[in-house]
């Protein structure tokens, strides 16, 4: 399944090409999504998400937020997330959705699991921990680091 995060309601004209990919598509129109507060990000207990066994097994290998989605901005540029605009995956003015997906650039974001990020890889709760690469990236401009975890000093 592919989730398309779309910031422009006029993007329906591009949906025919997307439907031709023959994969289940979920469209989410986003405009003003609230971002988590620093207090929540720094509170280890609030970051832990309840996880069943199957979800736990999947999250060991994928990013719990980015996996299965791409963002189509109003200017028709494609990113892994609305807040990761430094990582352009393509442009619908010059590329097709299928050619962008064929390049596979999105995979590095989809498979950026906490179990692969230091110091999270040593934490026993890394699979259950809330993960927003965009929030972490906004602090240190490192996509594969963890700034807001209060437990990181323990590792």
PDB file of C-alpha atoms in Angstrom:
ATOM      1  CA  UNK A   1       0.000   0.000   0.000  1.00  0.00           C
ATOM      2  CA  UNK A   2       1.200   3.513  -0.833  1.00  0.00           C
ATOM      3  CA  UNK A   3       0.034   6.528   1.162  1.00  0.00           C
ATOM      4  CA  UNK A   4       0.108   9.821  -0.684  1.00  0.00           C
ATOM      5  CA  UNK A   5       0.281  12.901   1.515  1.00  0.00           C
ATOM      6  CA  UNK A   6      -1.084  15.692  -0.640  1.00  0.00           C
ATOM      7  CA  UNK A   7      -1.026  19.402   0.159  1.00  0.00           C
ATOM      8  CA  UNK A   8      -3.006  20.558  -2.865  1.00  0.00           C
ATOM      9  CA  UNK A   9      -6.606  19.401  -3.395  1.00  0.00           C
ATOM     10  CA  UNK A  10      -6.149  20.064  -7.126  1.00  0.00           C
ATOM     11  CA  UNK A  11      -3.820  17.036  -7.403  1.00  0.00           C
ATOM     12  CA  UNK A  12      -6.703  14.790  -8.472  1.00  0.00           C
ATOM     13  CA  UNK A  13      -5.675  15.314 -12.098  1.00  0.00           C
ATOM     14  CA  UNK A  14      -2.508  13.263 -11.406  1.00  0.00           C
ATOM     15  CA  UNK A  15      -4.477  10.410  -9.830  1.00  0.00           C
ATOM     16  CA  UNK A  16      -4.985   8.557 -13.133  1.00  0.00           C
ATOM     17  CA  UNK A  17      -1.262   7.880 -13.420  1.00  0.00           C
ATOM     18  CA  UNK A  18      -1.086   6.879  -9.764  1.00  0.00           C
ATOM     19  CA  UNK A  19      -4.020   4.457 -10.193  1.00  0.00           C
ATOM     20  CA  UNK A  20      -2.190   2.821 -13.106  1.00  0.00           C
ATOM     21  CA  UNK A  21       0.492   1.590 -10.674  1.00  0.00           C
ATOM     22  CA  UNK A  22      -1.934  -1.145  -9.581  1.00  0.00           C
ATOM     23  CA  UNK A  23      -1.095  -0.844  -5.895  1.00  0.00           C
ATOM     24  CA  UNK A  24      -3.532   0.066  -3.129  1.00  0.00           C
ATOM     25  CA  UNK A  25      -3.440   3.848  -2.694  1.00  0.00           C
ATOM     26  CA  UNK A  26      -4.488   5.875   0.343  1.00  0.00           C
ATOM     27  CA  UNK A  27      -4.777   9.628  -0.178  1.00  0.00           C
ATOM     28  CA  UNK A  28      -4.425  11.954   2.801  1.00  0.00           C
ATOM     29  CA  UNK A  29      -4.890  15.650   2.265  1.00  0.00           C
ATOM     30  CA  UNK A  30      -2.809  17.578   4.769  1.00  0.00           C
ATOM     31  CA  UNK A  31      -2.905  21.252   5.509  1.00  0.00           C
ATOM     32  CA  UNK A  32      -2.181  22.099   9.130  1.00  0.00           C
ATOM     33  CA  UNK A  33      -0.967  19.100  11.082  1.00  0.00           C
ATOM     34  CA  UNK A  34       0.035  19.923  14.649  1.00  0.00           C
ATOM     35  CA  UNK A  35       3.593  18.980  15.591  1.00  0.00           C
ATOM     36  CA  UNK A  36       4.451  17.369  18.904  1.00  0.00           C
ATOM     37  CA  UNK A  37       5.712  19.573  21.718  1.00  0.00           C
ATOM     38  CA  UNK A  38       9.298  19.406  22.990  1.00  0.00           C
ATOM     39  CA  UNK A  39       7.940  18.329  26.378  1.00  0.00           C
ATOM     40  CA  UNK A  40       6.424  15.198  24.848  1.00  0.00           C
ATOM     41  CA  UNK A  41       9.516  14.525  22.744  1.00  0.00           C
ATOM     42  CA  UNK A  42      11.754  14.733  25.815  1.00  0.00           C
ATOM     43  CA  UNK A  43       9.458  12.612  27.989  1.00  0.00           C
ATOM     44  CA  UNK A  44      10.549   9.049  27.359  1.00  0.00           C
ATOM     45  CA  UNK A  45       7.327   7.555  28.734  1.00  0.00           C
ATOM     46  CA  UNK A  46       5.133   9.560  26.349  1.00  0.00           C
ATOM     47  CA  UNK A  47       7.218   8.513  23.336  1.00  0.00           C
ATOM     48  CA  UNK A  48       6.484   4.805  23.825  1.00  0.00           C
ATOM     49  CA  UNK A  49       3.731   3.491  21.546  1.00  0.00           C
ATOM     50  CA  UNK A  50       1.673   0.406  22.325  1.00  0.00           C
ATOM     51  CA  UNK A  51       2.644  -2.233  19.816  1.00  0.00           C
ATOM     52  CA  UNK A  52       1.309  -5.690  19.074  1.00  0.00           C
ATOM     53  CA  UNK A  53       3.597  -8.553  18.066  1.00  0.00           C
ATOM     54  CA  UNK A  54       3.103  -8.217  14.297  1.00  0.00           C
ATOM     55  CA  UNK A  55       3.645  -4.436  14.339  1.00  0.00           C
ATOM     56  CA  UNK A  56       6.720  -4.944  16.504  1.00  0.00           C
ATOM     57  CA  UNK A  57       8.207  -7.346  13.950  1.00  0.00           C
ATOM     58  CA  UNK A  58       7.556  -4.919  11.077  1.00  0.00           C
ATOM     59  CA  UNK A  59       8.896  -1.856  12.902  1.00  0.00           C
ATOM     60  CA  UNK A  60      12.215  -3.569  13.528  1.00  0.00           C
ATOM     61  CA  UNK A  61      12.945  -3.011   9.839  1.00  0.00           C
ATOM     62  CA  UNK A  62      10.977   0.073   8.771  1.00  0.00           C
ATOM     63  CA  UNK A  63      10.412   3.644   9.894  1.00  0.00           C
ATOM     64  CA  UNK A  64       7.119   3.770  11.759  1.00  0.00           C
ATOM     65  CA  UNK A  65       6.211   7.153  10.290  1.00  0.00           C
ATOM     66  CA  UNK A  66       7.742   7.311   6.807  1.00  0.00           C
ATOM     67  CA  UNK A  67       7.147   3.752   5.645  1.00  0.00           C
ATOM     68  CA  UNK A  68       4.660   3.446   2.809  1.00  0.00           C
ATOM     69  CA  UNK A  69       4.203   7.134   2.091  1.00  0.00           C
ATOM     70  CA  UNK A  70       5.376   9.925  -0.160  1.00  0.00           C
ATOM     71  CA  UNK A  71       4.356  13.571  -0.029  1.00  0.00           C
ATOM     72  CA  UNK A  72       3.220  15.500  -3.100  1.00  0.00           C
ATOM     73  CA  UNK A  73       3.565  19.240  -2.520  1.00  0.00           C
ATOM     74  CA  UNK A  74       1.352  21.869  -4.151  1.00  0.00           C
ATOM     75  CA  UNK A  75       4.157  22.645  -6.631  1.00  0.00           C
ATOM     76  CA  UNK A  76       4.112  18.922  -7.598  1.00  0.00           C
ATOM     77  CA  UNK A  77       7.494  18.160  -6.055  1.00  0.00           C
ATOM     78  CA  UNK A  78       7.703  14.851  -4.214  1.00  0.00           C
ATOM     79  CA  UNK A  79       9.315  14.351  -0.808  1.00  0.00           C
ATOM     80  CA  UNK A  80       9.389  11.528   1.756  1.00  0.00           C
ATOM     81  CA  UNK A  81       7.528  13.803   4.219  1.00  0.00           C
ATOM     82  CA  UNK A  82       5.988  17.294   4.225  1.00  0.00           C
ATOM     83  CA  UNK A  83       8.662  18.389   6.700  1.00  0.00           C
ATOM     84  CA  UNK A  84      11.676  16.875   4.940  1.00  0.00           C
ATOM     85  CA  UNK A  85      11.904  19.360   2.084  1.00  0.00           C
ATOM     86  CA  UNK A  86      15.702  19.012   1.856  1.00  0.00           C
ATOM     87  CA  UNK A  87      15.192  15.531   0.356  1.00  0.00           C
ATOM     88  CA  UNK A  88      13.411  15.979  -2.959  1.00  0.00           C
ATOM     89  CA  UNK A  89      12.542  12.646  -4.569  1.00  0.00           C
ATOM     90  CA  UNK A  90      11.223  14.003  -7.842  1.00  0.00           C
ATOM     91  CA  UNK A  91       9.009  16.479  -9.626  1.00  0.00           C
ATOM     92  CA  UNK A  92       5.768  15.625 -11.410  1.00  0.00           C
ATOM     93  CA  UNK A  93       6.474  18.329 -13.984  1.00  0.00           C
ATOM     94  CA  UNK A  94       9.471  16.292 -15.204  1.00  0.00           C
ATOM     95  CA  UNK A  95       8.888  12.762 -13.871  1.00  0.00           C
ATOM     96  CA  UNK A  96       6.056  10.318 -13.477  1.00  0.00           C
ATOM     97  CA  UNK A  97       5.116   8.745 -10.162  1.00  0.00           C
ATOM     98  CA  UNK A  98       6.183   5.333 -11.446  1.00  0.00           C
ATOM     99  CA  UNK A  99       9.611   6.613 -12.571  1.00  0.00           C
ATOM    100  CA  UNK A 100      10.150   8.275  -9.198  1.00  0.00           C
ATOM    101  CA  UNK A 101       9.211   5.070  -7.388  1.00  0.00           C
ATOM    102  CA  UNK A 102      11.371   3.045  -9.766  1.00  0.00           C
ATOM    103  CA  UNK A 103      14.436   5.126  -8.798  1.00  0.00           C
ATOM    104  CA  UNK A 104      13.959   3.881  -5.261  1.00  0.00           C
ATOM    105  CA  UNK A 105      15.266   6.985  -3.432  1.00  0.00           C
ATOM    106  CA  UNK A 106      12.304   6.739  -1.063  1.00  0.00           C
ATOM    107  CA  UNK A 107      13.535   3.367   0.260  1.00  0.00           C
ATOM    108  CA  UNK A 108      16.278   4.888   2.413  1.00  0.00           C
ATOM    109  CA  UNK A 109      13.558   6.770   4.298  1.00  0.00           C
ATOM    110  CA  UNK A 110      11.082   3.901   4.471  1.00  0.00           C
ATOM    111  CA  UNK A 111      13.698   1.535   5.908  1.00  0.00           C
ATOM    112  CA  UNK A 112      15.323   4.000   8.332  1.00  0.00           C
ATOM    113  CA  UNK A 113      14.192   2.084  11.406  1.00  0.00           C
ATOM    114  CA  UNK A 114      15.109   3.169  14.927  1.00  0.00           C
ATOM    115  CA  UNK A 115      16.890  -0.155  15.288  1.00  0.00           C
ATOM    116  CA  UNK A 116      19.402   1.180  12.705  1.00  0.00           C
ATOM    117  CA  UNK A 117      19.918   4.633  14.273  1.00  0.00           C
ATOM    118  CA  UNK A 118      22.477   5.287  17.000  1.00  0.00           C
ATOM    119  CA  UNK A 119      22.008   5.386  19.955  1.00  0.00           C
ATOM    120  CA  UNK A 120      18.501   3.970  19.479  1.00  0.00           C
ATOM    121  CA  UNK A 121      19.856   0.684  18.150  1.00  0.00           C
ATOM    122  CA  UNK A 122      21.032  -0.149  21.695  1.00  0.00           C
ATOM    123  CA  UNK A 123      17.734   0.719  23.387  1.00  0.00           C
ATOM    124  CA  UNK A 124      15.347  -2.108  24.251  1.00  0.00           C
ATOM    125  CA  UNK A 125      12.362   0.139  23.393  1.00  0.00           C
ATOM    126  CA  UNK A 126      13.546   1.374  19.986  1.00  0.00           C
ATOM    127  CA  UNK A 127      10.765  -0.375  18.085  1.00  0.00           C
ATOM    128  CA  UNK A 128       8.047   1.069  20.318  1.00  0.00           C
ATOM    129  CA  UNK A 129       9.457   4.595  20.468  1.00  0.00           C
ATOM    130  CA  UNK A 130       7.804   7.416  18.530  1.00  0.00           C
ATOM    131  CA  UNK A 131       9.930   8.328  15.526  1.00  0.00           C
ATOM    132  CA  UNK A 132       9.736  11.526  13.517  1.00  0.00           C
ATOM    133  CA  UNK A 133      12.839  11.900  11.380  1.00  0.00           C
ATOM    134  CA  UNK A 134      11.717  15.407  10.365  1.00  0.00           C
ATOM    135  CA  UNK A 135      11.674  16.671  13.945  1.00  0.00           C
ATOM    136  CA  UNK A 136      15.084  15.148  14.621  1.00  0.00           C
ATOM    137  CA  UNK A 137      16.465  16.493  11.321  1.00  0.00           C
ATOM    138  CA  UNK A 138      15.247  20.014  12.129  1.00  0.00           C
ATOM    139  CA  UNK A 139      17.586  20.185  15.126  1.00  0.00           C
ATOM    140  CA  UNK A 140      20.946  18.953  13.849  1.00  0.00           C
ATOM    141  CA  UNK A 141      20.375  18.517  10.096  1.00  0.00           C
ATOM    142  CA  UNK A 142      21.165  14.810  10.500  1.00  0.00           C
ATOM    143  CA  UNK A 143      18.510  12.438   9.224  1.00  0.00           C
ATOM    144  CA  UNK A 144      19.934   9.450  11.095  1.00  0.00           C
ATOM    145  CA  UNK A 145      20.430  10.842  14.586  1.00  0.00           C
ATOM    146  CA  UNK A 146      18.369  11.148  17.734  1.00  0.00           C
ATOM    147  CA  UNK A 147      18.341  14.423  19.642  1.00  0.00           C
ATOM    148  CA  UNK A 148      15.156  14.473  21.690  1.00  0.00           C
ATOM    149  CA  UNK A 149      15.445  11.193  23.553  1.00  0.00           C
ATOM    150  CA  UNK A 150      16.027  11.647  27.273  1.00  0.00           C
ATOM    151  CA  UNK A 151      17.389   8.086  27.422  1.00  0.00           C
ATOM    152  CA  UNK A 152      20.268   8.666  24.998  1.00  0.00           C
ATOM    153  CA  UNK A 153      22.658   9.614  27.801  1.00  0.00           C
ATOM    154  CA  UNK A 154      22.301   6.083  29.153  1.00  0.00           C
ATOM    155  CA  UNK A 155      23.922   4.510  26.082  1.00  0.00           C
TER     156      UNK A 155
END
